Short mmCIF file of C-alpha atoms in Angstrom, two decimals:
data_model
loop_
_atom_site.label_atom_id
_atom_site.label_comp_id
_atom_site.label_asym_id
_atom_site.label_seq_id
_atom_site.Cartn_x
_atom_site.Cartn_y
_atom_site.Cartn_z
CA MET A 324 33.38 59.18 2.19
CA GLY A 325 34.12 62.78 2.93
CA THR A 326 35.20 66.11 1.59
CA GLN A 327 38.81 66.71 0.69
CA ARG A 328 40.31 69.92 2.06
CA ASN A 329 44.18 70.93 2.41
CA GLY A 330 45.14 67.43 1.81
CA PHE A 331 43.03 65.96 4.69
CA ARG A 332 39.80 63.98 4.41
CA LYS A 333 36.89 65.36 6.45
CA GLU A 334 34.48 63.23 8.01
CA SER A 335 30.84 63.60 6.49
CA PHE A 336 27.29 63.35 7.74
CA ILE A 337 23.78 63.14 6.97
CA LEU A 338 21.30 65.81 8.14
CA SER A 339 17.76 64.68 8.81
CA VAL A 340 14.69 66.71 9.91
CA ASP A 341 11.44 65.16 11.04
CA VAL A 342 8.58 67.37 11.09
CA GLY A 343 6.04 65.84 13.74
CA THR A 344 2.56 66.84 15.03
CA THR A 345 4.11 68.51 18.17
CA THR A 346 7.70 68.79 17.47
CA ILE A 347 10.23 69.54 14.88
CA ARG A 348 13.64 67.76 15.52
CA CYS A 349 16.77 67.56 13.63
CA HIS A 350 19.79 65.02 13.89
CA VAL A 351 23.20 64.85 12.37
CA PHE A 352 24.10 61.21 11.82
CA ASP A 353 27.53 59.84 11.19
CA LYS A 354 28.49 56.71 9.21
CA GLU A 355 27.57 54.37 12.09
CA ALA A 356 24.09 56.13 12.36
CA LYS A 357 25.05 57.63 15.64
CA VAL A 358 23.59 60.88 16.58
CA ARG A 359 26.24 63.47 16.50
CA GLY A 360 24.20 66.61 17.08
CA SER A 361 20.71 67.50 17.62
CA CYS A 362 17.94 70.39 17.85
CA SER A 363 14.37 70.51 18.43
CA THR A 364 11.64 72.83 18.84
CA LYS A 365 8.02 72.60 19.35
CA VAL A 366 5.17 72.96 16.85
CA ASP A 367 2.67 75.70 17.57
CA LEU A 368 -0.90 74.02 17.14
CA LEU A 369 -3.74 76.52 16.69
CA TYR A 370 -7.22 75.64 17.84
CA PRO A 371 -9.32 78.33 16.27
CA GLU A 372 -12.68 76.45 16.90
CA GLU A 373 -13.71 73.12 18.30
CA GLY A 374 -12.51 70.35 16.15
CA LEU A 375 -10.15 72.51 14.14
CA VAL A 376 -6.29 72.12 14.32
CA GLU A 377 -4.04 74.19 12.36
CA ILE A 378 -0.31 75.26 11.86
CA GLU A 379 1.01 78.43 10.78
CA PRO A 380 3.07 77.77 7.46
CA GLU A 381 5.70 80.47 7.77
CA ALA A 382 6.35 79.53 11.48
CA LEU A 383 6.96 76.07 10.33
CA TRP A 384 9.37 76.89 7.74
CA LYS A 385 11.23 79.09 10.25
CA SER A 386 11.49 76.34 12.69
CA PHE A 387 12.57 73.83 10.06
CA ILE A 388 15.59 76.09 9.23
CA THR A 389 16.40 76.80 12.91
CA VAL A 390 16.56 73.09 13.92
CA ALA A 391 18.64 72.24 10.77
CA ILE A 392 21.18 75.18 11.67
CA GLY A 393 21.04 74.12 15.33
CA ALA A 394 21.82 70.62 14.87
CA VAL A 395 24.80 71.27 12.61
CA HIS A 396 26.08 73.76 15.23
CA ASP A 397 25.50 71.26 18.04
CA ALA A 398 27.53 68.67 16.22
CA GLY A 399 30.39 71.16 15.91
CA ILE A 400 30.67 70.81 12.17
CA GLN A 401 30.35 72.74 8.95
CA MET A 402 27.50 72.68 6.73
CA ARG A 403 29.77 71.61 3.85
CA GLN A 404 30.44 68.45 5.64
CA ILE A 405 26.64 67.47 5.16
CA GLU A 406 26.67 64.70 2.54
CA ALA A 407 22.79 64.94 2.13
CA LEU A 408 19.56 66.41 3.70
CA GLY A 409 16.68 63.82 4.35
CA PHE A 410 13.48 64.89 5.95
CA SER A 411 10.13 63.34 7.01
CA THR A 412 6.89 64.92 7.63
CA GLN A 413 3.42 64.36 9.30
CA ARG A 414 1.02 63.28 6.43
CA ALA A 415 -2.21 64.51 5.29
CA THR A 416 -1.50 68.07 6.65
CA PHE A 417 -1.98 70.57 3.72
CA THR A 418 -2.26 74.01 2.76
CA THR A 419 -2.49 76.06 -0.42
CA TRP A 420 -0.60 79.18 -1.64
CA ASP A 421 0.19 81.53 -4.39
CA ARG A 422 2.57 80.08 -7.06
CA ARG A 423 4.08 83.44 -7.93
CA THR A 424 4.49 84.95 -4.47
CA GLY A 425 4.59 81.74 -2.32
CA VAL A 426 2.41 83.26 0.34
CA PRO A 427 -0.04 80.72 1.91
CA PHE A 428 -3.86 81.46 1.69
CA HIS A 429 -4.57 79.60 4.82
CA ASN A 430 -2.95 77.96 7.87
CA PHE A 431 -1.96 74.27 7.36
CA ILE A 432 -4.99 72.13 8.17
CA THR A 433 -3.60 69.16 10.09
CA TRP A 434 -4.29 65.58 9.86
CA GLN A 435 -6.12 65.63 13.37
CA ASP A 436 -8.58 68.46 12.02
CA ARG A 437 -12.42 67.24 12.07
CA ARG A 438 -14.02 70.20 10.23
CA ALA A 439 -14.70 67.72 7.38
CA ALA A 440 -16.59 65.30 9.35
CA ASP A 441 -20.04 66.20 8.19
CA LEU A 442 -18.85 66.36 4.50
CA VAL A 443 -17.17 62.87 5.00
CA LYS A 444 -20.36 61.29 6.34
CA SER A 445 -22.60 62.71 3.46
CA TRP A 446 -20.00 62.00 0.67
CA ASN A 447 -19.73 58.27 2.00
CA ARG A 448 -23.46 58.12 1.79
CA SER A 449 -23.83 59.81 -1.53
CA CYS A 450 -25.31 58.35 -4.73
CA THR A 451 -21.73 59.04 -6.33
CA MET A 452 -20.02 56.72 -3.65
CA LYS A 453 -22.71 54.03 -3.94
CA ALA A 454 -22.20 54.14 -7.90
CA ILE A 455 -18.45 53.93 -7.45
CA HIS A 456 -19.05 50.82 -4.93
CA GLY A 457 -21.42 49.30 -7.34
CA VAL A 458 -19.37 49.57 -10.59
CA THR A 459 -16.24 48.64 -8.87
CA LYS A 460 -17.87 45.49 -7.46
CA VAL A 461 -18.80 44.41 -10.99
CA LEU A 462 -15.28 45.05 -12.29
CA TYR A 463 -13.77 43.22 -9.42
CA PHE A 464 -16.07 40.17 -10.11
CA LEU A 465 -15.18 40.33 -13.91
CA THR A 466 -11.42 40.94 -13.53
CA ARG A 467 -10.56 39.72 -9.92
CA GLN A 468 -8.15 42.85 -9.66
CA LYS A 469 -7.69 43.98 -6.07
CA ARG A 470 -7.61 47.59 -6.99
CA TYR A 471 -11.23 47.14 -7.88
CA LEU A 472 -12.08 45.51 -4.65
CA ALA A 473 -10.28 48.30 -2.79
CA ALA A 474 -12.33 50.86 -4.67
CA SER A 475 -15.66 49.02 -3.88
CA LEU A 476 -14.74 49.21 -0.23
CA ILE A 477 -13.41 52.64 0.00
CA VAL A 478 -14.73 54.90 2.80
CA PHE A 479 -13.18 58.36 3.24
CA SER A 480 -12.08 59.77 6.51
CA THR A 481 -11.40 63.21 7.85
CA GLN A 482 -7.72 62.43 7.67
CA HIS A 483 -7.94 62.40 3.73
CA VAL A 484 -7.06 65.77 2.56
CA THR A 485 -9.49 65.71 -0.36
CA PHE A 486 -12.38 66.76 2.00
CA ARG A 487 -10.34 69.47 3.82
CA ARG A 488 -8.83 71.44 0.90
CA LEU A 489 -10.30 74.72 -0.45
CA GLY A 490 -11.70 75.09 -3.83
CA ARG A 491 -9.23 77.41 -5.36
CA GLU A 492 -7.06 76.76 -8.45
CA LEU A 493 -3.77 77.48 -6.64
CA LEU A 494 -0.73 75.56 -5.60
CA PHE A 495 -1.73 72.83 -3.34
CA GLY A 496 0.53 70.62 -1.02
CA THR A 497 1.13 68.64 2.17
CA ILE A 498 3.94 69.77 4.39
CA ASP A 499 6.62 67.92 2.30
CA THR A 500 5.49 69.82 -0.81
CA TRP A 501 5.69 73.29 0.90
CA LEU A 502 8.94 72.65 2.30
CA LEU A 503 10.40 71.48 -1.12
CA PHE A 504 8.92 74.66 -2.57
CA LYS A 505 10.62 76.76 -0.04
CA LEU A 506 13.77 74.90 -0.18
CA THR A 507 14.02 75.11 -3.99
CA LYS A 508 12.85 78.87 -4.00
CA GLY A 509 9.79 78.05 -5.90
CA GLN A 510 11.25 75.69 -8.56
CA VAL A 511 9.71 72.42 -7.18
CA HIS A 512 6.13 71.51 -6.51
CA ALA A 513 5.98 67.87 -5.64
CA THR A 514 5.60 65.14 -3.18
CA ASP A 515 6.49 61.56 -2.81
CA PHE A 516 4.86 58.18 -2.97
CA SER A 517 4.82 57.62 0.80
CA ASN A 518 2.91 60.95 1.37
CA ALA A 519 0.72 60.81 -1.89
CA SER A 520 -0.45 57.44 -0.79
CA ALA A 521 -1.94 58.99 2.45
CA THR A 522 -3.91 61.60 0.59
CA GLY A 523 -6.92 59.61 -0.50
CA VAL A 524 -6.49 60.52 -4.23
CA PHE A 525 -3.22 58.31 -5.01
CA ASP A 526 -3.82 54.87 -6.56
CA SER A 527 -1.43 52.73 -4.82
CA TYR A 528 -2.17 49.80 -6.98
CA GLN A 529 -1.10 51.55 -10.16
CA MET A 530 1.40 53.93 -8.47
CA CYS A 531 -0.15 57.12 -9.94
CA TRP A 532 -2.78 59.83 -9.20
CA SER A 533 -6.33 58.48 -9.28
CA GLU A 534 -7.78 59.89 -12.61
CA PHE A 535 -11.25 59.80 -11.22
CA PHE A 536 -10.60 61.62 -7.94
CA CYS A 537 -8.16 63.89 -9.43
CA SER A 538 -10.89 64.96 -11.90
CA LEU A 539 -13.21 65.77 -8.81
CA PHE A 540 -10.46 67.61 -6.65
CA SER A 541 -7.64 68.69 -9.13
CA VAL A 542 -4.50 67.58 -7.45
CA PRO A 543 -1.58 67.75 -10.05
CA LEU A 544 1.65 67.12 -8.28
CA SER A 545 5.00 65.76 -9.52
CA ILE A 546 6.60 62.80 -7.20
CA PHE A 547 9.84 63.78 -5.49
CA PRO A 548 12.01 61.62 -2.88
CA THR A 549 11.14 62.91 0.40
CA MET A 550 9.35 60.54 2.95
CA ALA A 551 6.34 60.54 5.14
CA ASP A 552 6.87 60.14 8.86
CA GLN A 553 5.30 56.54 9.46
CA GLN A 554 6.98 55.18 6.41
CA ALA A 555 10.37 56.63 7.39
CA ALA A 556 9.96 55.27 11.00
CA MET A 557 9.46 51.74 9.25
CA PHE A 558 12.49 52.18 7.27
CA GLY A 559 14.45 53.40 10.33
CA GLU A 560 13.43 50.33 12.08
CA CYS A 561 14.71 48.17 9.32
CA CYS A 562 11.37 46.67 8.88
CA PHE A 563 12.42 45.53 5.38
CA ASP A 564 10.92 42.05 5.30
CA VAL A 565 7.22 40.96 4.74
CA GLY A 566 5.43 40.56 8.12
CA SER A 567 7.51 43.13 10.10
CA VAL A 568 5.52 45.30 12.07
CA LYS A 569 6.33 48.76 13.51
CA ILE A 570 4.40 50.74 16.11
CA THR A 571 4.95 54.35 16.51
CA MET A 572 3.43 55.67 19.69
CA GLY A 573 3.95 59.58 19.44
CA THR A 574 1.14 61.96 19.28
CA GLY A 575 -1.03 59.26 17.88
CA THR A 576 -0.43 55.53 17.37
CA PHE A 577 0.50 54.27 13.97
CA MET A 578 0.83 50.46 13.38
CA ASP A 579 2.29 49.37 10.06
CA ILE A 580 2.94 45.92 8.64
CA ASN A 581 5.10 45.22 5.60
CA THR A 582 2.83 43.50 2.89
CA GLY A 583 5.62 43.22 0.42
CA CYS A 584 5.09 44.10 -3.20
CA LYS A 585 1.36 44.22 -3.03
CA PRO A 586 -0.97 46.73 -1.43
CA HIS A 587 -3.62 45.29 1.11
CA THR A 588 -7.16 45.39 0.51
CA SER A 589 -9.02 46.21 3.60
CA VAL A 590 -12.59 45.96 4.93
CA ALA A 591 -12.08 47.23 8.37
CA GLY A 592 -10.31 50.45 7.70
CA LEU A 593 -6.59 49.41 7.54
CA TYR A 594 -5.20 51.75 4.81
CA PRO A 595 -2.78 50.47 2.06
CA VAL A 596 0.10 52.84 1.71
CA VAL A 597 3.31 52.91 -0.26
CA GLY A 598 6.07 52.36 2.18
CA TRP A 599 8.88 53.43 -0.13
CA LYS A 600 10.10 53.05 -3.84
CA ILE A 601 13.79 52.86 -4.24
CA GLY A 602 14.72 52.13 -7.81
CA ALA A 603 12.15 49.69 -9.35
CA GLU A 604 11.37 48.18 -5.70
CA VAL A 605 7.98 49.21 -4.34
CA VAL A 606 7.24 48.02 -0.86
CA TYR A 607 3.72 48.46 0.47
CA LEU A 608 2.45 48.67 4.17
CA ALA A 609 -1.09 48.23 5.66
CA GLU A 610 -1.62 50.71 8.49
CA GLY A 611 -3.99 51.39 11.21
CA ASN A 612 -3.92 54.39 13.49
CA ALA A 613 -5.20 55.79 16.72
CA ALA A 614 -5.02 59.57 16.79
CA ASP A 615 -4.73 60.34 20.34
CA THR A 616 -1.79 58.43 22.19
CA GLY A 617 0.50 61.16 23.27
CA THR A 618 -2.37 63.70 23.17
CA ALA A 619 -4.15 61.78 26.17
CA ILE A 620 -0.78 61.58 28.21
CA LYS A 621 -0.29 65.52 27.64
CA TRP A 622 -3.82 66.29 28.51
CA ALA A 623 -3.41 64.26 31.83
CA GLN A 624 -0.28 66.02 32.62
CA GLU A 625 -1.98 69.40 32.21
CA LEU A 626 -4.53 68.35 34.53
CA ASP A 627 -1.72 67.82 37.19
CA LEU A 628 -2.35 64.00 37.30
CA PHE A 629 1.38 63.78 37.25
CA ASP A 630 4.39 66.14 37.10
CA ASP A 631 6.68 64.26 34.68
CA VAL A 632 5.69 61.88 31.94
CA LYS A 633 8.66 59.70 32.96
CA ASP A 634 6.68 59.01 36.42
CA THR A 635 3.60 57.57 34.60
CA SER A 636 5.00 53.98 34.33
CA ASP A 637 5.93 54.06 38.08
CA LEU A 638 2.57 55.33 38.99
CA ALA A 639 0.65 52.67 36.95
CA TYR A 640 2.71 49.98 38.54
CA SER A 641 1.86 51.37 42.04
CA VAL A 642 -1.53 50.03 41.91
CA GLU A 643 -2.68 46.51 41.28
CA ASP A 644 -5.36 47.83 38.68
CA SER A 645 -7.29 50.67 37.35
CA ASP A 646 -10.03 50.01 40.09
CA GLY A 647 -12.42 49.31 37.24
CA VAL A 648 -11.92 52.66 35.64
CA CYS A 649 -11.82 52.84 31.77
CA PHE A 650 -10.34 55.49 29.73
CA VAL A 651 -11.50 56.01 25.96
CA PRO A 652 -8.69 57.92 24.24
CA SER A 653 -10.68 59.63 21.43
CA PHE A 654 -10.28 63.34 21.47
CA SER A 655 -10.07 63.33 17.53
CA GLY A 656 -12.55 60.45 17.16
CA LEU A 657 -12.00 56.93 16.56
CA GLN A 658 -10.11 55.34 13.73
CA ALA A 659 -9.94 51.78 12.47
CA PRO A 660 -11.72 49.44 12.98
CA LEU A 661 -14.57 51.58 14.28
CA ASN A 662 -14.15 54.69 12.21
CA ASP A 663 -16.31 57.03 14.00
CA PRO A 664 -14.99 60.84 13.92
CA ARG A 665 -17.76 61.79 16.30
CA ALA A 666 -16.79 59.63 19.38
CA CYS A 667 -15.68 61.58 22.48
CA ALA A 668 -12.97 61.07 24.97
CA SER A 669 -14.28 59.68 28.24
CA PHE A 670 -13.56 58.20 31.88
CA MET A 671 -16.09 55.64 32.97
CA GLY A 672 -16.23 53.57 36.15
CA LEU A 673 -15.15 56.41 38.56
CA LYS A 674 -15.65 55.60 42.28
CA PRO A 675 -14.86 57.46 45.52
CA THR A 676 -11.97 54.95 45.81
CA THR A 677 -10.45 56.18 42.44
CA THR A 678 -7.10 57.78 42.83
CA LYS A 679 -4.65 59.67 40.39
CA SER A 680 -2.73 56.43 40.08
CA HIS A 681 -5.81 54.53 38.96
CA LEU A 682 -6.57 57.30 36.35
CA VAL A 683 -2.84 57.40 35.03
CA ARG A 684 -3.12 53.37 34.75
CA ALA A 685 -6.44 53.58 32.83
CA ILE A 686 -4.97 56.10 30.36
CA LEU A 687 -1.89 53.87 29.82
CA GLU A 688 -4.06 50.78 29.54
CA SER A 689 -6.44 52.42 27.08
CA ILE A 690 -3.30 53.06 24.81
CA VAL A 691 -2.63 49.44 24.89
CA PHE A 692 -6.07 48.31 24.36
CA ARG A 693 -6.12 50.34 21.22
CA ASN A 694 -2.88 48.69 20.15
CA LYS A 695 -4.40 45.30 20.62
CA GLN A 696 -7.57 46.36 18.74
CA LEU A 697 -5.59 47.35 15.74
CA PHE A 698 -3.30 44.34 16.09
CA ASP A 699 -6.15 41.79 16.12
CA THR A 700 -7.56 43.70 13.06
CA MET A 701 -4.16 43.37 11.23
CA LEU A 702 -3.82 39.82 11.91
CA ARG A 703 -7.47 38.96 10.91
CA GLU A 704 -7.19 40.98 7.59
CA THR A 705 -3.72 40.55 6.37
CA ARG A 706 -3.13 36.94 7.41
CA ILE A 707 0.50 37.50 7.04
CA PRO A 708 2.70 35.70 9.59
CA ILE A 709 4.30 38.22 11.97
CA THR A 710 8.23 38.22 11.76
CA LYS A 711 9.03 40.70 14.30
CA ILE A 712 7.52 43.72 16.20
CA ARG A 713 9.48 47.02 16.84
CA VAL A 714 8.17 50.12 18.82
CA ASP A 715 9.18 53.77 18.67
CA GLY A 716 7.92 57.26 19.44
CA GLY A 717 7.82 59.18 22.70
CA VAL A 718 5.33 56.93 24.34
CA SER A 719 7.35 53.81 23.71
CA SER A 720 9.73 54.78 26.44
CA ASN A 721 7.13 53.96 28.92
CA ASP A 722 7.85 50.38 30.24
CA PHE A 723 4.18 49.62 31.42
CA VAL A 724 2.76 50.38 27.99
CA VAL A 725 5.45 48.51 26.12
CA GLN A 726 5.25 45.52 28.52
CA LEU A 727 1.44 45.43 28.59
CA THR A 728 1.47 45.52 24.75
CA ALA A 729 3.89 42.42 24.61
CA ASP A 730 1.44 40.70 27.17
CA LEU A 731 -1.73 41.26 25.20
CA PHE A 732 -0.06 40.47 21.83
CA GLY A 733 1.54 37.31 23.24
CA ARG A 734 4.55 38.23 21.29
CA LYS A 735 8.09 39.72 22.09
CA VAL A 736 8.45 43.33 21.48
CA ALA A 737 11.78 45.25 20.66
CA ARG A 738 12.53 48.79 21.54
CA PRO A 739 15.37 50.69 19.82
CA ASP A 740 17.85 52.50 21.99
CA HIS A 741 16.31 55.97 20.91
CA CYS A 742 12.88 56.31 19.81
CA GLU A 743 13.06 58.84 17.04
CA MET A 744 12.93 56.47 14.00
CA SER A 745 11.44 58.75 11.43
CA CYS A 746 14.44 61.01 11.49
CA LEU A 747 16.68 57.85 11.21
CA GLY A 748 14.56 56.53 8.39
CA ALA A 749 14.74 59.88 6.43
CA ALA A 750 18.47 59.69 6.98
CA PHE A 751 18.71 56.11 5.79
CA VAL A 752 16.97 56.83 2.49
CA ALA A 753 19.05 60.24 1.95
CA GLY A 754 22.19 58.28 2.68
CA LEU A 755 21.53 55.47 0.30
CA GLY A 756 20.62 57.77 -2.35
CA VAL A 757 24.11 59.52 -2.33
CA GLY A 758 26.12 56.37 -1.53
CA PHE A 759 26.61 57.22 2.16
CA TRP A 760 25.35 53.72 3.01
CA LYS A 761 25.45 51.07 0.38
CA SER A 762 22.63 48.63 1.06
CA LYS A 763 19.72 47.82 3.34
CA GLU A 764 21.72 44.85 4.79
CA GLU A 765 24.39 47.50 5.79
CA LEU A 766 21.76 49.45 7.70
CA LYS A 767 20.24 46.19 9.35
CA LYS A 768 23.96 45.98 11.14
CA LEU A 769 23.64 49.52 12.34
CA GLN A 770 20.25 48.80 14.14
CA ASN A 771 20.47 48.80 18.04
CA THR A 772 17.95 47.58 20.64
CA ASP A 773 17.37 49.16 24.06
CA ARG A 774 15.37 46.13 25.24
CA VAL A 775 13.16 43.27 24.25
CA PHE A 776 9.98 42.91 26.33
CA LEU A 777 8.63 39.32 26.44
CA PRO A 778 5.10 38.32 27.15
CA ARG A 779 4.53 37.40 30.73
CA GLY A 780 2.33 34.23 29.78
CA PRO A 781 -1.43 33.43 29.41
CA LEU A 782 -2.34 34.47 33.04
CA LYS A 783 -1.81 38.06 32.20
CA ASP A 784 -3.96 37.87 29.19
CA GLN A 785 -6.73 36.21 31.18
CA GLU A 786 -6.10 38.85 33.79
CA TYR A 787 -7.19 41.58 31.36
CA SER A 788 -9.76 39.67 29.60
CA HIS A 789 -12.69 41.18 31.75
CA LEU A 790 -11.16 44.71 31.71
CA LEU A 791 -10.91 44.52 27.98
CA GLN A 792 -14.69 43.63 27.79
CA SER A 793 -15.55 46.66 30.02
CA TRP A 794 -13.17 48.85 27.90
CA ASP A 795 -15.15 47.74 24.69
CA ARG A 796 -18.45 48.76 26.33
CA ALA A 797 -16.91 52.13 27.33
CA LEU A 798 -15.79 52.54 23.79
CA ARG A 799 -19.08 51.77 22.20
CA ARG A 800 -20.91 54.33 24.73
CA SER A 801 -18.53 57.02 23.79
CA MET A 802 -19.41 56.54 20.04
CA ASN A 803 -21.28 59.21 17.99
CA TRP A 804 -21.32 61.51 21.05
CA TYR A 805 -20.96 64.57 18.84
CA HIS A 806 -23.92 65.13 16.67
CA GLN A 807 -24.47 67.66 13.93
CA THR A 808 -25.84 70.90 15.23
CA THR A 809 -26.78 72.63 12.05
#
């Protein structure tokens, strides 16, 4: 496939942009899914007050255009050789803007923002929610439809956009919606199924906006084929089969399992999301997340616990253990299965003998302990046999983290040869849409693996049994730390 010019057939490519929490990156992919050109820039996160995390919309748009142009330039090609543009975005980050002028009324309120913690807590305890739970329990008893069971268990979190949006009758949208609006010069106001299913107002069972919650919050949006970052990473890892697990360890950790053609109904906080819809096929995922994976490592670096992130694995291996130190990675609260937005980050068990290496090891171990917590919850709830586990994201380049994950899971864990799967997944979906690639089977053949980590046996699991118990105590003591002050 390519463009015809002066009798010669020019090679064509897919351009893909991933708008992450801390970085916007763009890659140019060729027919073999190899990166031919790249460009990236940092996302400027704003912290106007404690618990508030924002992004300036126009700055994000300019960065999007900059990396797209930069990647094409880096590849040494022309824009007309681009067959399609795919992009993935962080989810549950939103803004509102004027339909006529396109001017935002406020900054993006990001998925890490905790301004709605009190509102979420009061809403979850409200008579309205109790009535919803009661009525849907009766409906589930009468019909045995899982969508009613899900509604009877629903608990909102600060990551759902419904409790952070402003009450104006304006255009509302997540990052993908905003970018589509800008790319089409105001002609398209839409989102896609994967982003919509993470908002808290989309009915994944019926594949439509929830009439009840839309009547409360007024969120009219069309559906358009872009892709959310975690679902894109799942697609990039070729986790097309039921029981495939993807663990993205970037700013946060997102663990997803392919549940097939039916959404999973959770009691512990795993969230049923739409993975992708291609033609008539709809694939669902069950997802758990921990918000502060890369955030904890970046924080430690800013404290000068190490100079280069690449050194952290060697630092952790340089000591036999963490000297009894436990770290709780909850700068943005705790997500499933504990679901406490008021938990604090903390070190516990510090001693005069504690060194920087012990602290770094404790931080890395805490990331794996959260992985273990999420994985156990996933196994217990879904009861789906695991077919494969793949990791990606910046933190997955850390051998200590991935090896310990394999040890505590008791399963082999595969790592791709490059960790930016959201970009690749968005490229795959865009490429399939224009016939650049023909099928998912073709995509599987393009998949590359850097290393497979094998569990080192039951002794390693036993070695960590006591520390896991200590870490769980530290976790409990960090919960409900921030109380309402007004």
